[in-house]
Amino acid sequence: MAELEEAVGHVGHKVDVIGLQIGGVHAQVEGLRDDFTAMTATLSGVADAVSGVDGRLRDLGHRFDQFTERYARDQARSAAEAELTQLKVQWYGGFEQRRRTRALARGLVHTLTQDALERGVVHKETVAACAEERMLHEPSFWLAPAVAALAARYRGESRTAQRAWGQAYSLDAPKANLFFALTCSRMGELDEAARWMDQYLRSLDPYRLDESFQVVLDAVACDELGRDARSYVQQTMRRWNEQLDLAHATTMRSQVQQRMGALSKGAARGGFAKLERMCPGEWRRIRTGWELATVPEATLSFLEDSFSGGEAEDDRDARHTENALESLIERLDPDEEALRDRMEYLELVIEHDGDLREAHEVHAARDDAREPVDLHTLVVDAVFMPEAVQLGRAARLLSLRAIWPDVLATSQALADRSSLLLPRVLEMETGGWRRTVSADPATPVAAEPLVHELTGVMRRRTETSVAAVRLHPGRLSAGLLVALGGLLVAIPAQPGPLRVLFGILAVAGVAWMLLEWRRVPTRRQELHREGARAARAETAALTGALDERKPFFITWHDNLDAPARLERWGAEIWTDDIEGSQEGGKHA
């Protein structure tokens, strides 16, 4: 026992030592925990600092991007300003003589100049000296010999005028021909103006007609160059149309049909929803035929609104010859046009504060607006899209005359196609009911028998649906078995949870049978109400469709006569146009 007590004491001493060591370890662990907590706080601070630095770096990067973009735009603007300054110097240095030539040309074509020469206010030698000076300064500019030719005409020197005309013609034939045509018109020499106009038209490309031709078209249409010039324009436009039709698969008639179809879209969106509902099988074909028939009528309405009535105010008051001369004189040559185009682009870069992309888009849009067009596009847009072409009523009427055969042919072709799609009978069907009625609006269709027949069909369908609602034997049998089973177990069972459970099952089985028994009359009543509502809706749709049938086909038949009315309207408008032209020729 003594040895055992000694051993136990020795062990207890070791335990105390171990306890002291464990306490030391615990103290070290607590110290490490405090250090870890401090380290965690330090790391959190470092993380916050890193986040702040990251945010500042992103903000700095954003500011740097803004600075880079701003710097690039400033550089682009500065470069544009510097280049624009150089180009302006080049423009005024290289084309100053042309500017003076244009100024002299504007003065010579003015109506007061000829009057001043006749009254001796201005000496003919002065005019000759100015014109010859322009020839010496700009011998390669077409307007210089043209001015010299005009000055020679004022002096009565026909041979000098012819030699100057020849030189101007060799430099730029279309512009020279047009200049001589317009100046002869201003002098009252309409026969000579018509001859030069014929030469001008022969030198044009029907695939690339610019704004100058549009101004000339206004002047010719208003008989400011005489009836012969107008006749030449009409013949040339007819020849160009044939040339373009042969060269392209897309002919004038297809473009006319496209524009005419666009006019009828609003009219083709009419009602007739009930008729569409009652004729689902063939409605697409019927609707197509009806819409084709509306195209000539819509075209006639549009043309009547656009061209019927007297001469437009702007055509009576405007002096298109003056505008055409001003436009021709100010028209830039190719080298001037290239330089001016570059200057316009640089001005846009400066205007948009160095934004090259936006400046390029605006510049491209302007170039597209000035792009020449072919004759087909010009005359069709002049007639059907007047807002896209700056032409007066007389020029638009001249354009209409150029495409009038295509308008009539297209109208008749659409009417013929529509007539082929016009049905003789209508197949009406709904809810299993189907009947055929006459599509002739003159043939009366009694609605009452059809409504009565449809009501009977709907009633029989409802009765069939009601009769199909019966008691379900399986559900009744299942409810009966559950109720009997619950009763057989619940009655002899001792009071307790088992008896309550099977009692509930018995009650549930009885309730199931009662619900099944009640379901049949309730469902039959619902079917009766639904059938009555459906019958009222279907009969209302049938009545509405029969009411829509007559105006629908009356409109269709009336529209088939639109090509003939369009032709009669054309005969009237051309008669008025010819009389107006004769009056204008006498006045000129």
Coordinates of C-alpha atoms in Angstrom, one line a residue:
M1 CA 0.0 0.0 0.0
A2 CA 2.9 2.3 0.9
E3 CA 4.5 1.6 -2.5
L4 CA 1.1 2.1 -4.1
E5 CA 0.6 5.4 -2.3
E6 CA 4.1 6.5 -3.3
A7 CA 3.4 5.6 -6.9
V8 CA 0.1 7.5 -6.9
G9 CA 1.8 10.5 -5.4
H10 CA 4.4 10.3 -8.1
V11 CA 1.8 10.1 -10.7
G12 CA -0.1 13.0 -9.2
H13 CA 3.0 15.1 -9.2
K14 CA 3.4 14.3 -12.9
V15 CA -0.2 15.2 -13.5
D16 CA 0.4 18.5 -11.7
V17 CA 3.4 19.2 -13.9
I18 CA 1.4 18.3 -17.0
G19 CA -1.4 20.6 -15.9
L20 CA 1.1 23.4 -15.5
Q21 CA 2.4 22.6 -19.0
I22 CA -1.1 22.6 -20.4
G23 CA -1.8 25.9 -18.7
G24 CA 1.3 27.3 -20.4
V25 CA 0.2 25.9 -23.7
H26 CA -3.2 27.4 -23.2
A27 CA -1.6 30.8 -22.5
Q28 CA 0.4 30.4 -25.7
V29 CA -2.7 29.5 -27.6
E30 CA -4.5 32.6 -26.2
G31 CA -1.6 34.6 -27.2
L32 CA -1.6 33.2 -30.7
R33 CA -5.4 33.8 -30.9
D34 CA -4.8 37.5 -30.0
D35 CA -2.0 37.6 -32.6
F36 CA -4.3 36.0 -35.2
T37 CA -7.1 38.5 -34.3
A38 CA -4.7 41.4 -34.7
M39 CA -3.4 39.9 -38.0
T40 CA -7.0 39.5 -39.2
A41 CA -7.7 43.1 -38.4
T42 CA -4.5 44.1 -40.2
L43 CA -5.4 42.0 -43.2
S44 CA -8.9 43.6 -43.2
G45 CA -7.3 47.0 -43.2
V46 CA -4.9 45.9 -46.0
A47 CA -7.9 44.6 -48.0
D48 CA -9.8 47.9 -47.5
A49 CA -6.7 49.8 -48.6
V50 CA -6.3 47.5 -51.7
S51 CA -10.0 48.1 -52.5
G52 CA -9.5 51.8 -52.2
V53 CA -6.5 51.7 -54.4
D54 CA -8.4 49.5 -56.9
G55 CA -11.2 52.0 -57.0
R56 CA -8.8 54.9 -57.5
L57 CA -7.0 52.9 -60.2
R58 CA -10.3 52.3 -62.1
D59 CA -11.2 56.0 -61.7
L60 CA -7.8 56.9 -62.9
G61 CA -8.2 54.5 -65.9
H62 CA -11.6 56.0 -66.7
R63 CA -10.1 59.5 -66.5
F64 CA -7.2 58.4 -68.6
D65 CA -9.6 57.0 -71.3
Q66 CA -11.5 60.3 -71.2
F67 CA -8.3 62.2 -71.5
T68 CA -7.1 60.0 -74.4
E69 CA -10.4 60.4 -76.2
R70 CA -10.5 64.1 -75.6
Y71 CA -6.9 64.4 -76.7
A72 CA -7.6 62.4 -79.9
R73 CA -10.7 64.6 -80.6
D74 CA -8.7 67.8 -79.9
Q75 CA -5.9 66.6 -82.2
A76 CA -8.5 65.7 -84.9
R77 CA -10.1 69.1 -84.6
S78 CA -6.8 70.9 -84.7
A79 CA -5.7 68.9 -87.7
A80 CA -9.0 69.7 -89.4
E81 CA -8.7 73.4 -88.6
A82 CA -5.2 73.5 -90.0
E83 CA -6.1 71.6 -93.1
L84 CA -9.2 73.6 -93.7
T85 CA -7.2 76.8 -93.5
Q86 CA -4.8 75.5 -96.1
L87 CA -7.6 74.3 -98.3
K88 CA -9.3 77.7 -98.1
V89 CA -6.1 79.4 -99.1
Q90 CA -5.9 76.9 -102.0
W91 CA -9.6 77.5 -102.8
Y92 CA -9.4 81.2 -103.0
G93 CA -6.0 81.1 -104.7
G94 CA -6.8 78.5 -107.3
F95 CA -10.4 79.3 -108.1
E96 CA -10.6 83.1 -107.6
Q97 CA -10.7 83.6 -111.4
R98 CA -13.6 81.2 -111.7
R99 CA -15.5 83.1 -109.0
R100 CA -15.0 86.3 -111.1
T101 CA -16.1 84.6 -114.2
R102 CA -19.2 83.4 -112.5
A103 CA -19.9 86.9 -111.3
L104 CA -19.6 88.3 -114.8
A105 CA -21.8 85.5 -116.2
R106 CA -24.5 86.4 -113.6
G107 CA -24.3 90.0 -114.7
L108 CA -24.5 89.2 -118.4
V109 CA -27.5 86.9 -118.2
H110 CA -29.5 89.4 -116.1
T111 CA -32.4 91.0 -118.0
L112 CA -31.3 94.5 -117.2
T113 CA -27.9 94.0 -118.9
Q114 CA -29.4 93.6 -122.3
D115 CA -31.6 96.7 -121.7
A116 CA -28.6 98.7 -120.5
L117 CA -26.7 97.8 -123.7
E118 CA -29.6 98.7 -125.9
R119 CA -30.0 102.1 -124.2
G120 CA -26.2 102.8 -124.3
V121 CA -25.8 102.8 -120.5
V122 CA -23.1 100.2 -120.9
H123 CA -20.7 100.2 -123.9
K124 CA -20.4 97.0 -125.9
E125 CA -16.7 97.4 -125.9
T126 CA -16.7 97.2 -122.1
V127 CA -18.6 93.9 -122.3
A128 CA -16.2 92.6 -124.9
A129 CA -13.2 93.6 -122.8
C130 CA -14.5 91.9 -119.7
A131 CA -15.3 88.7 -121.5
E132 CA -11.9 88.6 -123.2
E133 CA -10.2 89.1 -119.9
R134 CA -12.1 86.1 -118.5
M135 CA -11.0 84.0 -121.5
L136 CA -7.4 85.0 -120.8
H137 CA -7.5 84.2 -117.1
E138 CA -9.5 80.9 -117.3
P139 CA -9.1 79.4 -120.8
S140 CA -9.9 75.9 -119.5
F141 CA -13.1 76.8 -117.7
W142 CA -16.1 76.2 -119.8
L143 CA -18.0 79.2 -118.6
A144 CA -15.3 81.6 -119.9
P145 CA -15.8 80.9 -123.6
A146 CA -19.6 80.7 -122.9
V147 CA -19.5 84.2 -121.5
A148 CA -17.4 85.3 -124.5
A149 CA -20.0 83.8 -126.8
L150 CA -22.8 85.7 -125.0
A151 CA -20.9 88.9 -125.2
A152 CA -20.3 88.4 -128.9
R153 CA -24.1 87.9 -129.4
Y154 CA -24.7 91.2 -127.6
R155 CA -22.3 92.9 -130.0
G156 CA -23.8 91.1 -133.1
E157 CA -20.6 89.2 -133.9
S158 CA -22.1 85.9 -134.9
R159 CA -18.8 84.2 -136.1
T160 CA -17.0 85.1 -132.9
A161 CA -20.0 83.8 -131.0
Q162 CA -19.9 80.5 -132.9
R163 CA -16.2 80.0 -132.3
A164 CA -16.6 80.7 -128.6
W165 CA -19.6 78.3 -128.4
G166 CA -17.4 75.6 -130.1
Q167 CA -14.7 76.0 -127.5
A168 CA -17.2 75.9 -124.6
Y169 CA -18.8 72.8 -126.1
S170 CA -15.5 71.1 -126.3
L171 CA -14.7 71.8 -122.6
D172 CA -18.1 70.7 -121.2
A173 CA -20.8 69.8 -123.7
P174 CA -23.8 69.3 -121.3
K175 CA -23.2 72.6 -119.4
A176 CA -22.5 74.6 -122.5
N177 CA -25.6 73.3 -124.3
L178 CA -27.8 74.1 -121.3
F179 CA -26.3 77.6 -120.8
F180 CA -27.0 78.5 -124.4
A181 CA -30.5 77.1 -124.2
L182 CA -31.3 79.1 -121.1
T183 CA -29.7 82.3 -122.4
C184 CA -31.6 82.1 -125.7
S185 CA -34.7 81.6 -123.7
R186 CA -34.0 84.8 -121.7
M187 CA -33.5 86.7 -125.0
G188 CA -36.8 85.5 -126.3
E189 CA -35.3 83.2 -129.0
L190 CA -37.4 80.2 -128.2
D191 CA -36.6 78.3 -131.5
E192 CA -32.9 78.6 -130.8
A193 CA -33.5 77.6 -127.2
A194 CA -35.3 74.5 -128.3
R195 CA -32.4 73.5 -130.6
W196 CA -29.9 73.9 -127.8
M197 CA -32.2 72.0 -125.4
D198 CA -32.3 69.1 -127.8
Q199 CA -28.5 69.1 -127.9
Y200 CA -28.4 69.3 -124.1
L201 CA -30.7 66.3 -123.7
R202 CA -28.6 64.3 -126.1
S203 CA -25.5 64.9 -124.0
L204 CA -27.1 63.6 -120.7
D205 CA -26.8 60.2 -119.2
P206 CA -30.3 58.9 -118.2
Y207 CA -28.7 56.8 -115.5
R208 CA -27.2 59.8 -113.7
L209 CA -29.5 62.8 -113.6
D210 CA -28.6 65.5 -111.1
E211 CA -30.4 68.5 -109.5
S212 CA -29.6 70.6 -112.6
F213 CA -31.9 68.5 -114.7
Q214 CA -34.7 68.8 -112.1
V215 CA -34.5 72.6 -112.3
V216 CA -34.5 72.5 -116.1
L217 CA -37.5 70.1 -116.0
D218 CA -39.4 72.7 -114.0
A219 CA -38.5 75.4 -116.6
V220 CA -39.4 73.3 -119.6
A221 CA -42.7 72.1 -118.0
C222 CA -43.7 75.7 -117.5
D223 CA -43.0 76.5 -121.2
E224 CA -40.4 79.0 -120.3
L225 CA -38.2 77.6 -123.1
G226 CA -41.1 77.2 -125.6
R227 CA -43.4 74.4 -126.7
D228 CA -40.7 72.9 -129.0
A229 CA -38.3 72.4 -126.0
R230 CA -41.1 70.8 -124.1
S231 CA -41.8 68.4 -127.0
Y232 CA -38.1 67.5 -127.2
V233 CA -38.0 66.8 -123.4
Q234 CA -41.1 64.5 -123.7
Q235 CA -39.7 62.6 -126.7
T236 CA -36.3 62.2 -125.0
M237 CA -37.8 61.0 -121.7
R238 CA -39.9 58.4 -123.7
R239 CA -36.7 57.3 -125.5
W240 CA -34.8 57.1 -122.2
N241 CA -37.6 55.0 -120.6
E242 CA -37.4 52.5 -123.4
Q243 CA -33.6 52.4 -123.1
L244 CA -33.7 51.8 -119.4
D245 CA -36.4 49.1 -119.7
L246 CA -34.2 47.2 -122.2
A247 CA -31.1 47.6 -120.0
H248 CA -32.6 46.6 -116.7
A249 CA -34.8 43.7 -115.5
T250 CA -36.6 46.2 -113.2
T251 CA -38.8 48.1 -115.6
M252 CA -40.7 51.3 -115.2
R253 CA -43.9 49.4 -114.8
S254 CA -42.6 47.4 -111.9
Q255 CA -41.6 50.6 -110.1
V256 CA -45.0 52.1 -110.9
Q257 CA -46.8 49.1 -109.6
Q258 CA -44.8 49.2 -106.3
R259 CA -45.7 52.9 -105.7
M260 CA -49.3 52.3 -106.6
G261 CA -49.5 49.4 -104.2
A262 CA -48.2 51.5 -101.4
L263 CA -51.0 54.0 -102.1
S264 CA -53.7 51.4 -101.6
K265 CA -52.3 49.9 -98.3
G266 CA -54.3 52.3 -96.2
A267 CA -57.6 51.5 -98.1
A268 CA -56.9 47.8 -98.0
R269 CA -56.9 47.7 -94.2
G270 CA -60.7 48.1 -94.0
G271 CA -63.0 46.1 -91.7
F272 CA -65.0 43.0 -92.8
A273 CA -63.8 41.1 -89.7
K274 CA -67.1 39.1 -89.5
L275 CA -67.0 38.2 -93.1
E276 CA -63.4 37.0 -92.6
R277 CA -64.5 34.9 -89.7
M278 CA -67.3 33.2 -91.6
C279 CA -65.1 32.5 -94.7
P280 CA -61.9 31.1 -93.2
G281 CA -61.1 28.7 -96.0
E282 CA -61.0 31.0 -98.9
W283 CA -60.6 34.4 -97.3
R284 CA -56.9 34.8 -98.1
R285 CA -57.7 34.5 -101.9
I286 CA -60.7 36.8 -101.6
R287 CA -58.8 39.4 -99.6
T288 CA -56.0 39.4 -102.2
G289 CA -58.4 40.0 -105.1
W290 CA -60.2 42.8 -103.2
E291 CA -56.9 44.5 -102.3
L292 CA -55.8 44.3 -106.0
A293 CA -59.0 46.0 -107.0
T294 CA -58.4 48.9 -104.6
V295 CA -55.0 49.8 -106.1
P296 CA -56.4 51.7 -109.3
E297 CA -59.0 53.4 -107.2
A298 CA -56.5 54.6 -104.6
T299 CA -54.2 55.7 -107.5
L300 CA -57.0 57.7 -109.1
S301 CA -57.8 59.4 -105.7
F302 CA -54.2 60.3 -105.2
L303 CA -53.7 61.7 -108.7
E304 CA -57.0 63.7 -108.4
D305 CA -55.8 65.3 -105.2
S306 CA -52.4 66.0 -106.6
F307 CA -53.1 67.3 -110.1
S308 CA -56.7 68.3 -110.4
G309 CA -57.4 72.0 -110.4
G310 CA -55.7 75.0 -111.9
E311 CA -52.1 75.8 -112.2
A312 CA -50.2 75.9 -108.9
E313 CA -49.3 79.2 -107.4
D314 CA -45.6 78.4 -107.3
D315 CA -45.6 77.5 -111.0
R316 CA -47.3 80.8 -112.0
D317 CA -44.9 83.0 -110.0
A318 CA -41.6 81.1 -110.1
R319 CA -39.0 81.9 -112.8
H320 CA -37.4 78.5 -113.3
T321 CA -35.2 79.7 -116.0
E322 CA -33.5 82.2 -113.7
N323 CA -33.1 79.4 -111.1
A324 CA -31.7 77.0 -113.7
L325 CA -29.2 79.6 -114.9
E326 CA -28.1 80.4 -111.3
S327 CA -27.8 76.7 -110.5
L328 CA -25.8 76.1 -113.7
I329 CA -23.4 79.0 -113.2
E330 CA -22.8 78.1 -109.5
R331 CA -22.3 74.4 -110.4
L332 CA -18.7 73.4 -109.5
D333 CA -16.4 71.6 -111.8
P334 CA -15.0 68.2 -110.7
D335 CA -11.7 69.6 -109.3
E336 CA -13.7 72.2 -107.3
E337 CA -16.2 69.6 -106.2
A338 CA -13.5 67.4 -104.8
L339 CA -11.9 70.2 -102.9
R340 CA -15.3 71.6 -101.6
D341 CA -16.3 68.1 -100.5
R342 CA -13.1 67.8 -98.4
M343 CA -13.7 71.2 -96.9
E344 CA -17.3 70.3 -96.0
Y345 CA -16.0 67.2 -94.2
L346 CA -13.5 69.2 -92.3
E347 CA -16.1 71.7 -91.3
L348 CA -18.2 68.8 -90.0
V349 CA -15.3 67.5 -88.0
I350 CA -14.9 71.0 -86.4
E351 CA -18.6 71.3 -85.9
H352 CA -18.8 68.0 -84.1
D353 CA -15.8 68.8 -81.9
G354 CA -13.4 66.3 -83.5
D355 CA -15.8 63.3 -83.5
L356 CA -14.7 61.7 -86.7
R357 CA -17.3 58.9 -86.7
E358 CA -20.3 61.3 -86.4
A359 CA -18.8 63.7 -88.9
H360 CA -18.3 60.9 -91.4
E361 CA -21.9 59.7 -91.0
V362 CA -23.4 63.2 -91.6
H363 CA -21.1 63.7 -94.6
A364 CA -22.1 60.4 -96.1
A365 CA -25.8 61.2 -95.6
R366 CA -25.2 64.5 -97.5
D367 CA -23.4 62.7 -100.3
D368 CA -26.2 60.2 -100.6
A369 CA -28.7 63.0 -100.9
R370 CA -26.8 64.6 -103.8
E371 CA -26.2 61.3 -105.6
P372 CA -27.6 61.4 -109.1
V373 CA -30.6 59.1 -109.9
D374 CA -31.8 57.4 -113.0
L375 CA -34.8 58.6 -115.0
H376 CA -37.1 55.9 -113.7
T377 CA -36.6 56.7 -110.1
L378 CA -36.8 60.5 -110.7
V379 CA -40.2 60.5 -112.6
V380 CA -41.8 57.8 -110.4
D381 CA -40.8 59.6 -107.2
A382 CA -41.9 63.0 -108.7
V383 CA -45.4 61.6 -109.3
F384 CA -45.9 59.4 -106.2
M385 CA -43.5 60.8 -103.7
P386 CA -43.4 64.6 -104.3
E387 CA -41.8 65.2 -100.9
A388 CA -38.7 63.3 -102.1
V389 CA -38.2 65.4 -105.3
Q390 CA -38.2 69.2 -105.4
L391 CA -40.3 69.7 -108.5
G392 CA -43.3 71.9 -109.2
R393 CA -46.7 70.8 -110.3
A394 CA -46.1 71.3 -114.0
A395 CA -42.9 69.2 -113.9
R396 CA -44.7 66.5 -111.9
L397 CA -47.4 66.6 -114.5
L398 CA -44.8 66.2 -117.2
S399 CA -43.4 63.2 -115.3
L400 CA -46.8 61.7 -115.0
R401 CA -47.3 62.0 -118.7
A402 CA -44.0 60.1 -119.2
I403 CA -45.2 57.2 -117.1
W404 CA -48.9 57.5 -117.9
P405 CA -49.0 54.4 -120.3
D406 CA -47.4 52.3 -117.5
V407 CA -49.9 53.6 -115.0
L408 CA -52.8 52.7 -117.2
A409 CA -51.3 49.3 -118.1
T410 CA -50.6 48.5 -114.4
S411 CA -54.1 49.5 -113.4
Q412 CA -55.7 47.3 -116.0
A413 CA -53.5 44.4 -115.2
L414 CA -54.3 44.6 -111.5
A415 CA -58.0 44.9 -112.3
D416 CA -57.8 41.8 -114.6
R417 CA -56.1 39.8 -111.9
S418 CA -58.6 40.9 -109.3
S419 CA -61.5 40.0 -111.7
L420 CA -60.1 36.5 -111.9
L421 CA -60.1 36.2 -108.2
L422 CA -63.7 37.5 -107.8
P423 CA -65.8 34.5 -106.5
R424 CA -69.3 33.7 -107.6
V425 CA -70.3 32.1 -104.3
L426 CA -69.1 32.3 -100.7
E427 CA -68.4 29.3 -98.6
M428 CA -69.6 30.2 -95.1
E429 CA -68.8 27.8 -92.2
T430 CA -68.7 27.9 -88.5
G431 CA -69.2 25.4 -85.7
G432 CA -69.9 22.5 -88.0
W433 CA -72.4 24.5 -90.1
R434 CA -71.6 25.2 -93.7
R435 CA -73.6 26.9 -96.5
T436 CA -72.9 28.5 -99.8
V437 CA -74.3 32.0 -100.6
S438 CA -74.1 34.1 -103.7
A439 CA -71.2 36.6 -103.9
D440 CA -73.2 38.8 -106.3
P441 CA -74.2 41.9 -104.4
A442 CA -77.3 42.3 -106.6
T443 CA -78.6 38.9 -105.4
P444 CA -80.4 39.2 -102.1
V445 CA -79.6 36.6 -99.4
A446 CA -82.2 36.1 -96.7
A447 CA -80.5 36.0 -93.4
E448 CA -83.4 34.6 -91.3
P449 CA -83.4 31.1 -92.7
L450 CA -79.7 30.8 -92.4
V451 CA -79.8 32.1 -88.9
H452 CA -82.6 29.7 -88.0
E453 CA -80.6 26.8 -89.6
L454 CA -77.4 27.8 -87.7
T455 CA -79.4 28.1 -84.5
G456 CA -80.7 24.6 -85.0
V457 CA -77.3 23.2 -85.6
M458 CA -75.9 24.9 -82.5
R459 CA -78.9 23.6 -80.4
R460 CA -78.4 20.0 -81.6
R461 CA -74.7 20.2 -80.9
T462 CA -75.5 21.5 -77.4
E463 CA -78.0 18.8 -76.8
T464 CA -75.5 16.2 -77.9
S465 CA -73.0 17.6 -75.5
V466 CA -75.5 17.7 -72.7
A467 CA -76.6 14.1 -73.3
A468 CA -73.0 13.0 -73.1
V469 CA -72.9 14.1 -69.5
R470 CA -73.9 11.0 -67.4
L471 CA -73.2 9.4 -64.0
H472 CA -69.9 7.7 -63.9
P473 CA -70.4 4.1 -62.6
G474 CA -66.9 3.7 -61.5
R475 CA -67.0 6.7 -59.3
L476 CA -70.3 5.7 -57.7
S477 CA -69.0 2.1 -57.2
A478 CA -65.8 3.4 -55.6
G479 CA -67.7 5.8 -53.3
L480 CA -70.1 3.0 -52.3
L481 CA -67.3 0.6 -51.5
V482 CA -65.5 3.2 -49.4
A483 CA -68.6 4.0 -47.5
L484 CA -69.6 0.4 -46.9
G485 CA -66.0 -0.6 -45.9
G486 CA -65.8 2.3 -43.5
L487 CA -69.1 1.4 -41.9
L488 CA -68.3 -2.3 -41.6
V489 CA -65.1 -1.5 -39.8
A490 CA -66.2 1.5 -37.8
I491 CA -69.4 0.0 -36.3
P492 CA -68.0 -3.1 -34.5
A493 CA -64.7 -1.3 -33.6
Q494 CA -64.0 -0.1 -30.1
P495 CA -64.2 3.7 -29.5
G496 CA -60.8 5.1 -30.4
P497 CA -58.8 6.5 -33.3
L498 CA -59.4 3.5 -35.5
R499 CA -63.2 3.9 -35.3
V500 CA -62.9 7.6 -36.0
L501 CA -60.7 7.0 -39.0
F502 CA -63.0 4.5 -40.7
G503 CA -66.0 6.7 -39.8
I504 CA -64.4 9.5 -41.7
L505 CA -63.8 7.2 -44.6
A506 CA -67.5 6.2 -44.6
V507 CA -68.6 9.8 -44.6
A508 CA -66.1 10.6 -47.4
G509 CA -67.5 7.8 -49.5
V510 CA -71.0 9.0 -49.1
A511 CA -69.9 12.6 -50.0
W512 CA -68.2 11.3 -53.1
M513 CA -71.4 9.6 -54.3
L514 CA -73.4 12.8 -53.6
L515 CA -71.0 15.0 -55.5
E516 CA -71.1 12.6 -58.5
W517 CA -74.8 12.6 -58.3
R518 CA -74.9 16.4 -58.2
R519 CA -72.2 16.9 -60.9
V520 CA -74.5 15.7 -63.8
P521 CA -77.3 18.3 -63.5
T522 CA -74.8 21.1 -62.8
R523 CA -72.6 20.3 -65.8
R524 CA -75.7 20.0 -68.0
Q525 CA -76.9 23.5 -66.9
E526 CA -73.4 24.9 -67.7
L527 CA -73.4 23.3 -71.1
H528 CA -76.9 24.7 -71.8
R529 CA -75.7 28.2 -70.9
E530 CA -72.4 27.9 -72.9
G531 CA -74.4 26.6 -75.9
A532 CA -76.8 29.5 -75.7
R533 CA -73.9 32.0 -75.6
A534 CA -72.1 30.3 -78.5
A535 CA -75.3 30.3 -80.5
R536 CA -75.9 34.0 -80.0
A537 CA -72.2 34.7 -80.9
E538 CA -72.3 32.6 -84.0
T539 CA -75.7 33.9 -85.2
A540 CA -74.4 37.5 -84.6
A541 CA -71.3 36.7 -86.6
L542 CA -73.4 35.3 -89.4
T543 CA -75.7 38.3 -89.5
G544 CA -72.8 40.6 -89.5
A545 CA -71.1 38.7 -92.3
L546 CA -74.2 38.8 -94.4
D547 CA -74.5 42.6 -93.8
E548 CA -70.8 43.0 -94.8
R549 CA -71.2 40.8 -97.9
K550 CA -73.1 43.4 -100.0
P551 CA -70.8 46.5 -99.4
F552 CA -67.7 44.3 -99.7
F553 CA -68.6 43.1 -103.2
I554 CA -70.1 46.4 -104.3
T555 CA -66.8 48.0 -103.5
W556 CA -65.0 45.3 -105.3
H557 CA -67.1 45.7 -108.5
D558 CA -66.9 49.4 -108.4
N559 CA -63.1 49.3 -108.1
L560 CA -62.9 47.1 -111.2
D561 CA -64.2 50.1 -113.1
A562 CA -61.4 52.3 -111.8
P563 CA -59.0 51.8 -114.8
A564 CA -61.7 53.2 -117.1
R565 CA -62.3 56.2 -114.8
L566 CA -58.5 56.7 -114.5
E567 CA -58.2 56.8 -118.3
R568 CA -61.0 59.3 -118.6
W569 CA -59.4 61.5 -116.0
G570 CA -56.1 61.3 -117.9
A571 CA -57.8 62.4 -121.1
E572 CA -59.3 65.4 -119.2
I573 CA -56.1 66.4 -117.5
W574 CA -54.1 66.1 -120.7
T575 CA -56.6 68.3 -122.5
D576 CA -56.3 70.9 -119.8
D577 CA -52.5 70.6 -119.9
I578 CA -52.4 71.1 -123.7
E579 CA -54.7 74.2 -123.5
G580 CA -52.6 75.6 -120.6
S581 CA -49.4 75.0 -122.7
Q582 CA -50.9 76.8 -125.6
E583 CA -51.8 79.7 -123.4
G584 CA -48.4 79.7 -121.9
G585 CA -46.7 79.7 -125.4
K586 CA -48.8 82.6 -126.5
H587 CA -47.9 84.5 -123.3
A588 CA -44.2 83.7 -123.8

